[in-house]
Amino acid sequence: MLFKVFIRSFFIQAGWNYERFQSLGFAFSLMPALRKIYPDPERLKAAVLRHLDIFNTQPYMASFILGNIARMEERASASADPAAELKSMPGVKQALASSFASIGDRVFWGRLKPMTVQLCLLVWTLGGFYGWLFTGQPGRPSTALLLAGPLSGIVLYSAAAVYCRWRGLARGYACGGASSCGLDFIDWGKLIKRLSAAGFGMSMAIALFAFGLLAASGSCPGRVVLLKVAVAASVLALHRVTRAYGRSVFFAAGIVFAVSLVLFSVFELRPLTLYL
Amino acid sequence: MTTVLRTILSSAFTGLLGLDSVQAGQFLLSRPAFVGTLLGWLNGCALEGARIGILLELLYVDFIPVGGVVPPNGAAAAAAGVLAHAAGGLAPSLAFFIGLAAGRAYAPLEMRLRAARSSWSRRVEEQVRAGDLNLSRWLSSAMLAESSALAAYSLPGTAAAAALAAVPGVGLLYPGTDFAYSLMPWLGISGLYFRFRTQAYKKG
């Protein structure tokens, strides 16, 4: 039963909409459990309708709630007074959805996902490919190396996501009924802090490495190297300023694009070759 | 394989991989670094595909899909960028900026598709009340619509890129776009830096 719910949970967002968010996917994922718990068609129908109500959380963390609710439905089905058992269900579901959304957004979207980009760059760098940085780099890295970069991140990230989905489901089922069920699965606060520190360290290393390569590129006189470093640093400063004014990266990219076009395409100035 | 066939195949792949971003799996198969490299490889320019993809990914790090926010679509961006170069014949630098804009422009379309599904809730309830508990057909319809929309999205863009490449004097744009493109890694690095800096110094 739990395995079927686990497989279906990969589609929890398939019917996402602005009225009830993940409700359709939640009911779909829970269906194997509900079918087993309620052999009576009328009670099954009522249970499905219960779970078509508004629901939204971080998709990987939804498993904790699916397991919990499956256990609550099981208890209600076996109870002499199902209404009393079901009374607390919407509250538990809502409380957990908010808590797990906050945790999942921070762990997966905010930390692990950007870290897969860093991992991709690390794999490419270890393979001797800096082509993402050197737009005019000669030489052709193998397709296997190019694919290995993003795939390494996909494999690691997916392993974490699938682990969280499966263990979350089992944990939720084990402690079902409690509104804090699964929140103590691991020390989320410590994990978030460690991921932030690791990500920041990697970002610093990438920035220093990139500036190092820029400074060492070609056999230019010192002042040209300084100019190149200054141009690159000015892009970072531009991004910082646009962020401070609440603008997205598109705004900064647009400024770079427009200024470059005006200087080098309209006024036909001789472009500075940044690398080679 | 002809360019047209490769373009159609690439669009179909994009539509399928794009499902991974929200609707199915969410294994990050729809990330631009992967889609860009894969489509680049399919179209004989893996290196440019990988470069366009990773730069798009670095810039898109700025956006996270929390609370129902629809971020720019990375798969649409990578497909538009790689196909504008590989099939449209534009320089990678201009193709990259076309991809960047295409990913952003896809977000409102994605929002409309999600909004269109809002009316389903009551119909699903009516169906369940009538005793039909088959919810999978609603989910399949949603995935088919999203996948088709994404697959179709890159085709007119590629045609427009090919038309633009044929415009006399388009080469005059390239010194400017090449320079702007060479600065994009730095914008991406700063995106990564600021994303983690804010988190590392956040209290609580």
XYZ file of N, CA and C in Angstrom, chain A residues 27-255:
687
model
N -5.118 13.667 -3.360
C -6.155 12.626 -3.353
C -5.740 11.454 -4.238
N -5.125 11.777 -5.378
C -4.658 10.726 -6.297
C -3.589 9.856 -5.631
N -2.658 10.497 -4.928
C -1.566 9.757 -4.276
C -2.095 8.865 -3.151
N -3.080 9.368 -2.436
C -3.594 8.646 -1.263
C -4.560 7.516 -1.645
N -5.004 7.531 -2.889
C -6.055 6.601 -3.329
C -5.767 5.124 -3.007
N -4.556 4.578 -3.262
C -4.332 3.155 -2.930
C -4.580 2.861 -1.453
N -4.185 3.790 -0.593
C -4.402 3.591 0.842
C -5.897 3.645 1.155
N -6.578 4.630 0.583
C -8.017 4.777 0.856
C -8.801 3.569 0.364
N -8.423 3.052 -0.814
C -9.124 1.871 -1.355
C -8.977 0.676 -0.412
N -7.798 0.556 0.190
C -7.557 -0.573 1.097
C -8.299 -0.367 2.426
N -8.299 0.894 2.883
C -8.898 1.183 4.196
C -10.428 1.103 4.148
N -11.006 1.587 3.043
C -12.476 1.647 2.945
C -12.999 0.745 1.820
N -13.301 -0.489 2.127
C -13.877 -1.356 1.085
C -15.292 -0.907 0.689
N -15.950 -0.200 1.624
C -17.312 0.270 1.344
C -17.255 1.482 0.400
N -17.927 1.400 -0.782
C -17.819 2.478 -1.779
C -18.248 3.850 -1.257
N -19.283 3.894 -0.423
C -19.769 5.191 0.071
C -18.745 5.851 1.002
N -18.165 5.043 1.863
C -17.152 5.596 2.789
C -15.897 5.990 2.016
N -15.577 5.212 0.986
C -14.411 5.535 0.146
C -14.636 6.872 -0.563
N -15.824 7.044 -1.096
C -16.167 8.278 -1.805
C -16.038 9.489 -0.860
N -16.564 9.315 0.343
C -16.499 10.404 1.329
C -15.034 10.738 1.672
N -14.216 9.694 1.761
C -12.802 9.915 2.084
C -12.088 10.664 0.951
N -12.373 10.287 -0.284
C -11.733 10.965 -1.431
C -12.150 12.431 -1.453
N -13.443 12.687 -1.221
C -13.933 14.071 -1.215
C -13.249 14.906 -0.121
N -12.985 14.262 1.018
C -12.283 14.958 2.124
C -10.931 15.484 1.663
N -10.276 14.692 0.820
C -8.906 15.053 0.428
C -8.837 15.845 -0.869
N -10.008 16.223 -1.389
C -10.013 17.117 -2.552
C -10.081 18.579 -2.101
N -9.957 18.774 -0.800
C -9.970 20.136 -0.263
C -8.571 20.760 -0.426
N -8.496 22.082 -0.221
C -7.220 22.803 -0.433
C -6.050 22.134 0.278
N -4.958 21.980 -0.455
C -3.744 21.428 0.142
C -2.548 21.929 -0.646
N -1.526 22.364 0.064
C -0.302 22.798 -0.625
C 0.897 22.686 0.316
N 1.937 22.057 -0.182
C 3.181 21.993 0.586
C 4.341 21.775 -0.391
N 5.534 21.624 0.140
C 6.666 21.346 -0.743
C 6.523 19.890 -1.223
N 6.632 19.634 -2.523
C 6.265 18.304 -3.032
C 7.029 17.134 -2.413
N 8.327 17.285 -2.141
C 9.077 16.147 -1.585
C 8.641 15.865 -0.144
N 8.240 16.925 0.560
C 7.889 16.773 1.972
C 6.439 16.309 2.157
N 5.683 16.318 1.056
C 4.269 15.908 1.138
C 4.142 14.476 1.637
N 5.196 13.676 1.432
C 5.151 12.263 1.853
C 4.916 12.116 3.351
N 5.515 13.008 4.128
C 5.316 12.946 5.582
C 3.823 13.043 5.896
N 3.149 13.930 5.162
C 1.726 14.180 5.423
C 0.873 13.037 4.853
N 1.278 12.519 3.700
C 0.530 11.400 3.111
C 0.535 10.197 4.067
N 1.711 9.894 4.616
C 1.822 8.768 5.555
C 0.980 9.000 6.797
N 1.081 10.208 7.320
C 0.335 10.583 8.528
C -1.180 10.444 8.304
N -1.646 10.982 7.189
C -3.088 10.972 6.911
C -3.575 9.541 6.638
N -2.735 8.742 5.975
C -3.114 7.337 5.733
C -3.352 6.630 7.070
N -2.469 6.886 8.032
C -2.615 6.261 9.347
C -3.876 6.785 10.056
N -4.133 8.089 9.931
C -5.325 8.668 10.578
C -6.609 8.082 9.984
N -6.603 7.923 8.657
C -7.786 7.333 7.995
C -7.974 5.891 8.471
N -6.873 5.178 8.641
C -6.921 3.788 9.092
C -7.561 3.714 10.475
N -7.132 4.623 11.348
C -7.676 4.651 12.719
C -9.158 4.997 12.697
N -9.517 5.981 11.868
C -10.913 6.406 11.786
C -11.783 5.262 11.288
N -11.258 4.523 10.321
C -12.014 3.415 9.751
C -12.290 2.325 10.796
N -11.300 2.118 11.679
C -11.447 1.066 12.695
C -12.182 1.548 13.935
N -12.386 2.850 14.039
C -12.967 3.416 15.255
C -14.495 3.267 15.284
N -15.016 3.191 16.508
C -16.473 3.133 16.666
C -17.090 4.509 16.414
N -16.261 5.555 16.594
C -16.735 6.925 16.377
C -15.792 7.624 15.374
N -15.958 7.321 14.084
C -15.032 7.865 13.083
C -15.032 9.393 13.046
N -16.197 10.010 13.284
C -16.286 11.476 13.223
C -15.332 12.127 14.206
N -15.251 11.532 15.394
C -14.347 12.087 16.413
C -12.896 11.965 15.961
N -12.566 10.839 15.322
C -11.195 10.615 14.840
C -10.854 11.582 13.707
N -11.844 11.839 12.851
C -11.589 12.666 11.660
C -11.605 14.163 11.960
N -12.123 14.505 13.143
C -12.297 15.923 13.482
C -10.970 16.696 13.431
N -9.907 16.046 13.923
C -8.630 16.762 13.995
C -7.845 16.704 12.678
N -8.328 15.902 11.715
C -7.541 15.685 10.504
C -7.218 16.957 9.701
N -8.215 17.832 9.410
C -7.888 19.035 8.625
C -6.836 19.911 9.326
N -6.949 19.998 10.657
C -5.992 20.820 11.413
C -4.588 20.252 11.329
N -4.466 18.937 11.514
C -3.154 18.282 11.443
C -2.557 18.458 10.045
N -3.403 18.238 9.036
C -2.956 18.322 7.646
C -2.432 19.726 7.331
N -3.196 20.728 7.759
C -2.828 22.109 7.467
C -1.558 22.523 8.210
N -1.494 22.126 9.494
C -0.318 22.507 10.297
C 0.944 21.903 9.709
N 0.859 20.621 9.332
C 2.042 19.959 8.774
C 2.395 20.510 7.394
N 1.369 20.831 6.599
C 1.631 21.344 5.248
C 2.446 22.633 5.324
N 2.068 23.527 6.233
C 2.786 24.807 6.359
C 4.206 24.575 6.854
N 4.350 23.738 7.880
C 5.683 23.518 8.452
C 6.616 22.850 7.445
N 6.110 21.801 6.783
C 6.973 21.092 5.838
C 7.248 21.916 4.583
N 6.319 22.793 4.209
C 6.576 23.673 3.057
C 7.760 24.577 3.370
N 7.762 25.121 4.563
C 8.836 26.027 4.951
C 10.192 25.295 4.985
N 10.185 24.099 5.557
C 11.431 23.323 5.649
C 11.894 22.889 4.246
N 10.966 22.331 3.488
C 11.314 21.816 2.158
C 11.799 22.903 1.210
N 11.145 24.058 1.257
C 11.572 25.162 0.395
C 13.001 25.559 0.722
N 13.299 25.599 2.011
C 14.642 26.021 2.413
C 15.705 24.960 2.081
N 15.363 23.703 2.340
C 16.358 22.642 2.108
C 16.544 22.380 0.611
N 15.439 22.132 -0.098
C 15.568 21.692 -1.486
C 15.700 22.841 -2.470
N 14.716 23.759 -2.473
C 14.769 24.838 -3.478
C 15.873 25.838 -3.157
N 15.976 26.202 -1.883
C 16.899 27.281 -1.521
C 18.351 26.871 -1.417
N 18.611 25.584 -1.083
C 20.013 25.170 -0.877
C 20.466 24.087 -1.848
N 19.784 22.939 -1.808
C 20.283 21.802 -2.599
C 20.255 22.072 -4.102
N 19.199 22.735 -4.577
C 19.111 22.972 -6.017
C 20.256 23.864 -6.516
N 20.510 25.027 -5.874
C 21.677 25.816 -6.322
C 22.997 25.059 -6.150
N 23.047 24.160 -5.159
C 24.297 23.409 -4.954
C 24.563 22.422 -6.092
N 23.504 21.981 -6.775
C 23.737 21.087 -7.917
C 24.417 21.837 -9.065
N 24.171 23.153 -9.146
C 24.862 23.966 -10.164
C 26.347 24.016 -9.812
N 26.616 24.194 -8.534
C 28.015 24.227 -8.096
C 28.690 22.887 -8.366
N 27.956 21.820 -8.136
C 28.511 20.486 -8.370
C 28.818 20.286 -9.857
N 27.913 20.773 -10.689
C 28.113 20.683 -12.142
C 29.417 21.393 -12.533
N 29.599 22.595 -12.004
C 30.818 23.364 -12.315
C 32.055 22.649 -11.771
N 31.918 22.026 -10.605
C 33.043 21.297 -10.002
C 33.444 20.103 -10.875
N 32.441 19.351 -11.339
C 32.731 18.180 -12.185
C 33.410 18.620 -13.479
N 32.891 19.681 -14.074
C 33.495 20.184 -15.314
C 34.926 20.648 -15.074
N 35.121 21.342 -13.951
C 36.462 21.853 -13.642
C 37.441 20.696 -13.441
N 37.003 19.677 -12.697
C 37.871 18.517 -12.474
C 38.173 17.798 -13.791
N 37.247 17.902 -14.742
C 37.459 17.296 -16.059
C 38.233 18.207 -16.998
N 38.642 19.370 -16.504
C 39.450 20.295 -17.311
C 38.641 21.197 -18.228
N 37.338 21.311 -17.968
C 36.506 22.154 -18.838
C 36.070 23.421 -18.092
N 36.545 24.561 -18.595
C 36.132 25.851 -18.012
C 35.294 26.633 -19.025
N 34.752 25.922 -20.007
C 34.078 26.579 -21.129
C 32.882 27.413 -20.752
N 32.291 27.144 -19.593
C 31.162 27.977 -19.164
C 31.627 29.386 -18.874
N 32.939 29.530 -18.567
C 33.499 30.825 -18.201
C 34.205 31.469 -19.389
N 34.927 30.656 -20.128
C 35.688 31.163 -21.266
C 34.847 31.025 -22.524
N 34.160 32.092 -22.880
C 33.252 31.961 -24.021
C 33.995 31.725 -25.336
N 35.277 32.027 -25.369
C 36.013 31.791 -26.618
C 36.999 30.640 -26.482
N 36.783 29.763 -25.519
C 37.761 28.707 -25.250
C 37.909 27.746 -26.438
N 39.139 27.540 -26.868
C 39.326 26.546 -27.934
C 39.286 25.135 -27.337
N 39.263 24.149 -28.186
C 39.246 22.765 -27.694
C 37.829 22.324 -27.407
N 37.598 21.044 -27.565
C 36.236 20.532 -27.382
C 36.218 19.432 -26.323
N 35.607 19.703 -25.197
C 35.475 18.634 -24.199
C 34.520 17.561 -24.723
N 34.646 16.363 -24.191
C 33.785 15.269 -24.673
C 32.335 15.510 -24.232
N 31.430 14.970 -25.025
C 30.006 15.096 -24.682
C 29.732 14.417 -23.344
N 30.469 13.313 -23.086
C 30.271 12.594 -21.819
C 30.582 13.508 -20.640
N 31.657 14.282 -20.752
C 32.014 15.199 -19.659
C 30.951 16.294 -19.520
N 30.502 16.814 -20.677
C 29.491 17.881 -20.641
C 28.207 17.392 -19.975
N 27.823 16.155 -20.274
C 26.598 15.613 -19.671
C 26.815 15.202 -18.216
N 28.065 14.804 -17.907
C 28.356 14.344 -16.536
C 28.152 15.467 -15.518
N 28.421 16.702 -15.925
C 28.248 17.844 -15.009
C 26.836 17.936 -14.458
N 25.841 18.220 -15.332
C 24.472 18.311 -14.806
C 23.950 16.992 -14.248
N 24.371 15.859 -14.844
C 23.854 14.573 -14.364
C 24.308 14.259 -12.941
N 25.526 14.675 -12.589
C 26.004 14.408 -11.227
C 25.099 15.109 -10.206
N 24.720 16.332 -10.528
C 23.810 17.064 -9.639
C 22.443 16.414 -9.588
N 21.960 15.977 -10.762
C 20.640 15.344 -10.828
C 20.617 14.081 -9.970
N 21.685 13.275 -10.073
C 21.735 12.004 -9.336
C 21.748 12.263 -7.824
N 22.611 13.176 -7.393
C 22.709 13.428 -5.945
C 21.429 14.055 -5.389
N 20.918 15.032 -6.121
C 19.711 15.723 -5.679
C 18.525 14.747 -5.635
N 18.403 13.948 -6.691
C 17.273 13.019 -6.757
C 17.376 11.975 -5.664
N 18.616 11.553 -5.345
C 18.787 10.580 -4.268
C 18.251 11.161 -2.960
N 18.580 12.422 -2.703
C 18.098 13.081 -1.475
C 16.577 13.218 -1.506
N 16.045 13.595 -2.667
C 14.595 13.811 -2.778
C 13.828 12.496 -2.623
N 14.323 11.437 -3.273
C 13.632 10.148 -3.202
C 13.729 9.580 -1.778
N 14.882 9.730 -1.145
C 15.058 9.285 0.238
C 14.040 9.990 1.142
N 13.937 11.306 0.954
C 13.022 12.095 1.772
C 11.578 11.666 1.537
N 11.237 11.405 0.284
C 9.867 10.978 -0.042
C 9.542 9.641 0.627
N 10.464 8.679 0.501
C 10.178 7.335 1.002
C 10.216 7.286 2.530
N 11.301 7.835 3.093
C 11.429 7.801 4.549
C 10.339 8.656 5.199
N 9.993 9.739 4.552
C 8.941 10.627 5.055
C 7.606 9.913 5.122
N 7.341 9.137 4.086
C 6.079 8.388 4.036
C 6.036 7.362 5.171
N 7.149 6.624 5.332
C 7.212 5.601 6.378
C 7.127 6.237 7.761
N 7.840 7.354 7.928
C 7.839 8.035 9.224
C 6.450 8.591 9.548
N 5.848 9.232 8.548
C 4.510 9.800 8.730
C 3.505 8.724 9.097
N 3.626 7.575 8.443
C 2.709 6.467 8.723
C 2.928 5.929 10.135
N 4.202 5.924 10.549
C 4.531 5.381 11.877
C 3.996 6.264 13.000
N 4.061 7.575 12.813
C 3.644 8.460 13.918
C 2.361 9.218 13.587
N 1.579 8.681 12.674
C 0.359 9.357 12.207
C -0.568 9.809 13.315
N -1.170 10.963 13.092
C -2.130 11.499 14.052
C -1.608 12.683 14.828
N -0.288 12.773 14.920
C 0.285 13.885 15.692
C 0.589 15.061 14.763
N 0.327 16.272 15.253
C 0.552 17.438 14.390
C 2.026 17.836 14.336
N 2.878 17.115 15.081
C 4.316 17.391 14.966
C 5.014 16.196 14.319
N 4.237 15.276 13.769
C 4.775 14.029 13.222
C 5.755 14.280 12.068
N 6.980 13.837 12.236
C 7.982 13.969 11.172
C 8.836 15.209 11.288
N 8.373 16.178 12.076
C 9.145 17.427 12.179
C 10.473 17.188 12.898
N 10.517 16.090 13.690
C 11.751 15.759 14.396
C 12.512 14.636 13.683
N 12.192 14.424 12.419
C 12.811 13.363 11.617
C 14.341 13.512 11.638
N 14.795 14.711 11.365
C 16.208 15.052 11.567
C 16.242 16.480 12.117
N 17.427 16.936 12.495
C 17.548 18.314 12.977
C 17.592 19.233 11.752
N 16.387 19.668 11.330
C 16.283 20.451 10.091
C 17.078 21.749 10.191
N 17.017 22.391 11.354
C 17.718 23.670 11.525
C 19.215 23.514 11.298
N 19.771 22.455 11.884
C 21.212 22.212 11.739
C 21.542 21.903 10.269
N 20.697 21.097 9.644
C 20.928 20.735 8.238
C 20.923 21.987 7.356
N 19.940 22.865 7.587
C 19.818 24.087 6.782
C 21.059 24.965 6.969
N 21.507 25.085 8.211
C 22.695 25.909 8.484
C 23.926 25.326 7.802
N 24.075 24.003 7.864
C 25.245 23.363 7.257
C 25.228 23.494 5.739
N 24.040 23.338 5.167
C 23.936 23.479 3.710
C 24.250 24.914 3.287
N 23.765 25.873 4.076
C 24.041 27.281 3.754
C 25.536 27.547 3.793
N 26.197 27.038 4.837
C 27.635 27.273 4.979
C 28.409 26.605 3.837
N 28.019 25.362 3.503
C 28.703 24.647 2.417
C 28.492 25.369 1.088
N 27.262 25.806 0.840
C 26.956 26.505 -0.406
C 27.697 27.819 -0.513
N 27.772 28.523 0.604
C 28.475 29.809 0.590
C 29.977 29.588 0.349
N 30.530 28.562 1.002
C 31.951 28.245 0.798
C 32.234 27.911 -0.659
N 31.354 27.117 -1.259
C 31.531 26.738 -2.671
C 31.404 27.960 -3.576
N 30.461 28.849 -3.259
C 30.281 30.060 -4.076
C 31.529 30.921 -4.032
N 32.080 31.049 -2.834
C 33.310 31.843 -2.684
C 34.445 31.205 -3.483
N 34.558 29.874 -3.383
C 35.632 29.162 -4.090
C 35.485 29.349 -5.602
N 34.232 29.253 -6.100
C 34.000 29.415 -7.542
C 34.373 30.830 -7.979
N 33.961 31.822 -7.177
C 34.263 33.221 -7.521
C 35.777 33.458 -7.525
N 36.466 32.952 -6.520
C 37.920 33.148 -6.446
C 38.633 32.426 -7.592
N 38.172 31.235 -7.881
C 38.758 30.447 -8.970
C 38.572 31.184 -10.307
N 37.367 31.700 -10.521
C 37.074 32.400 -11.774
C 37.924 33.665 -11.909
N 38.040 34.418 -10.819
C 38.871 35.629 -10.867
C 40.344 35.245 -11.072
N 40.771 34.142 -10.460
C 42.146 33.676 -10.631
C 42.438 33.333 -12.076
N 41.492 32.625 -12.711
C 41.668 32.258 -14.121
C 41.703 33.500 -14.996
N 40.840 34.447 -14.666
C 40.774 35.686 -15.455
C 42.091 36.442 -15.352
N 42.623 36.521 -14.148
C 43.882 37.251 -13.944
C 45.041 36.542 -14.630
N 44.969 35.222 -14.720
C 46.089 34.462 -15.299
C 45.944 34.257 -16.803
N 44.781 34.646 -17.377
C 44.536 34.330 -18.782
C 45.366 35.193 -19.716
N 45.871 34.558 -20.758
C 46.628 35.268 -21.792
C 47.946 35.795 -21.272
N 48.623 36.586 -22.106
C 49.900 37.161 -21.677
C 49.794 38.678 -21.794
N 48.791 39.219 -21.147
C 48.502 40.657 -21.273
C 49.356 41.460 -20.300
N 49.570 42.750 -20.623
C 50.228 43.614 -19.649
C 49.352 43.757 -18.407
N 49.986 44.128 -17.294
C 49.291 44.212 -16.019
C 48.060 45.082 -16.043
N 48.093 46.204 -16.739
C 46.945 47.112 -16.695
C 45.742 46.533 -17.450
N 46.025 45.719 -18.482
C 44.912 45.079 -19.202
C 44.245 44.041 -18.293
N 45.096 43.298 -17.558
C 44.550 42.309 -16.615
C 43.681 43.012 -15.578
N 44.189 44.142 -15.087
C 43.436 44.919 -14.100
C 42.094 45.368 -14.663
N 42.115 45.807 -15.929
C 40.892 46.266 -16.582
C 39.881 45.124 -16.687
N 40.385 43.934 -17.058
C 39.492 42.771 -17.182
C 38.861 42.424 -15.832
N 39.694 42.405 -14.807
C 39.181 42.090 -13.463
C 38.163 43.155 -13.041
N 38.462 44.410 -13.390
C 37.548 45.502 -13.016
C 36.207 45.352 -13.732
N 36.236 44.958 -15.008
C 34.982 44.781 -15.758
C 34.141 43.671 -15.117
N 34.828 42.536 -14.807
C 34.104 41.417 -14.180
C 33.547 41.834 -12.823
N 34.358 42.531 -12.037
C 33.910 42.960 -10.701
C 32.751 43.942 -10.815
N 32.763 44.761 -11.876
C 31.679 45.738 -12.023
C 30.346 45.042 -12.303
N 30.405 43.863 -12.946
C 29.167 43.113 -13.195
C 28.592 42.618 -11.860
N 29.493 42.142 -10.980
C 29.042 41.712 -9.649
C 28.436 42.881 -8.883
N 29.091 44.039 -9.008
C 28.584 45.229 -8.315
C 27.224 45.635 -8.880
N 27.079 45.548 -10.198
C 25.801 45.895 -10.839
C 24.683 44.985 -10.306
N 24.995 43.706 -10.203
C 23.987 42.760 -9.700
C 23.614 43.093 -8.250
N 24.611 43.448 -7.467
C 24.378 43.805 -6.063
C 23.444 45.013 -5.965
N 23.718 46.006 -6.812
C 22.907 47.236 -6.787
C 21.479 46.937 -7.245
N 21.338 46.158 -8.302
C 19.983 45.873 -8.795
C 19.192 45.063 -7.772
N 19.877 44.160 -7.074
C 19.206 43.398 -5.996
C 18.753 44.330 -4.871
N 19.635 45.300 -4.548
C 19.301 46.237 -3.468
C 18.042 47.034 -3.812
N 17.804 47.258 -5.102
C 16.611 47.993 -5.519
C 15.441 47.055 -5.849
N 15.591 45.795 -5.457
C 14.497 44.835 -5.617
C 14.289 44.358 -7.044
N 15.293 44.524 -7.885
C 15.164 44.091 -9.275
C 15.770 42.698 -9.438
N 15.228 41.948 -10.399
C 15.733 40.590 -10.600
C 16.996 40.628 -11.459
N 17.555 39.447 -11.642
C 18.782 39.325 -12.440
C 18.522 39.715 -13.900
N 17.260 39.627 -14.337
C 16.940 40.026 -15.715
C 17.243 41.497 -15.949
N 17.021 42.282 -14.921
C 17.266 43.718 -15.051
C 18.760 43.959 -15.270
N 19.592 43.283 -14.449
C 21.043 43.433 -14.598
C 21.504 42.921 -15.965
N 20.963 41.756 -16.377
C 21.337 41.201 -17.684
C 20.918 42.149 -18.806
N 19.749 42.773 -18.646
C 19.257 43.721 -19.647
C 20.165 44.930 -19.772
N 20.645 45.411 -18.621
C 21.556 46.567 -18.656
C 22.856 46.192 -19.377
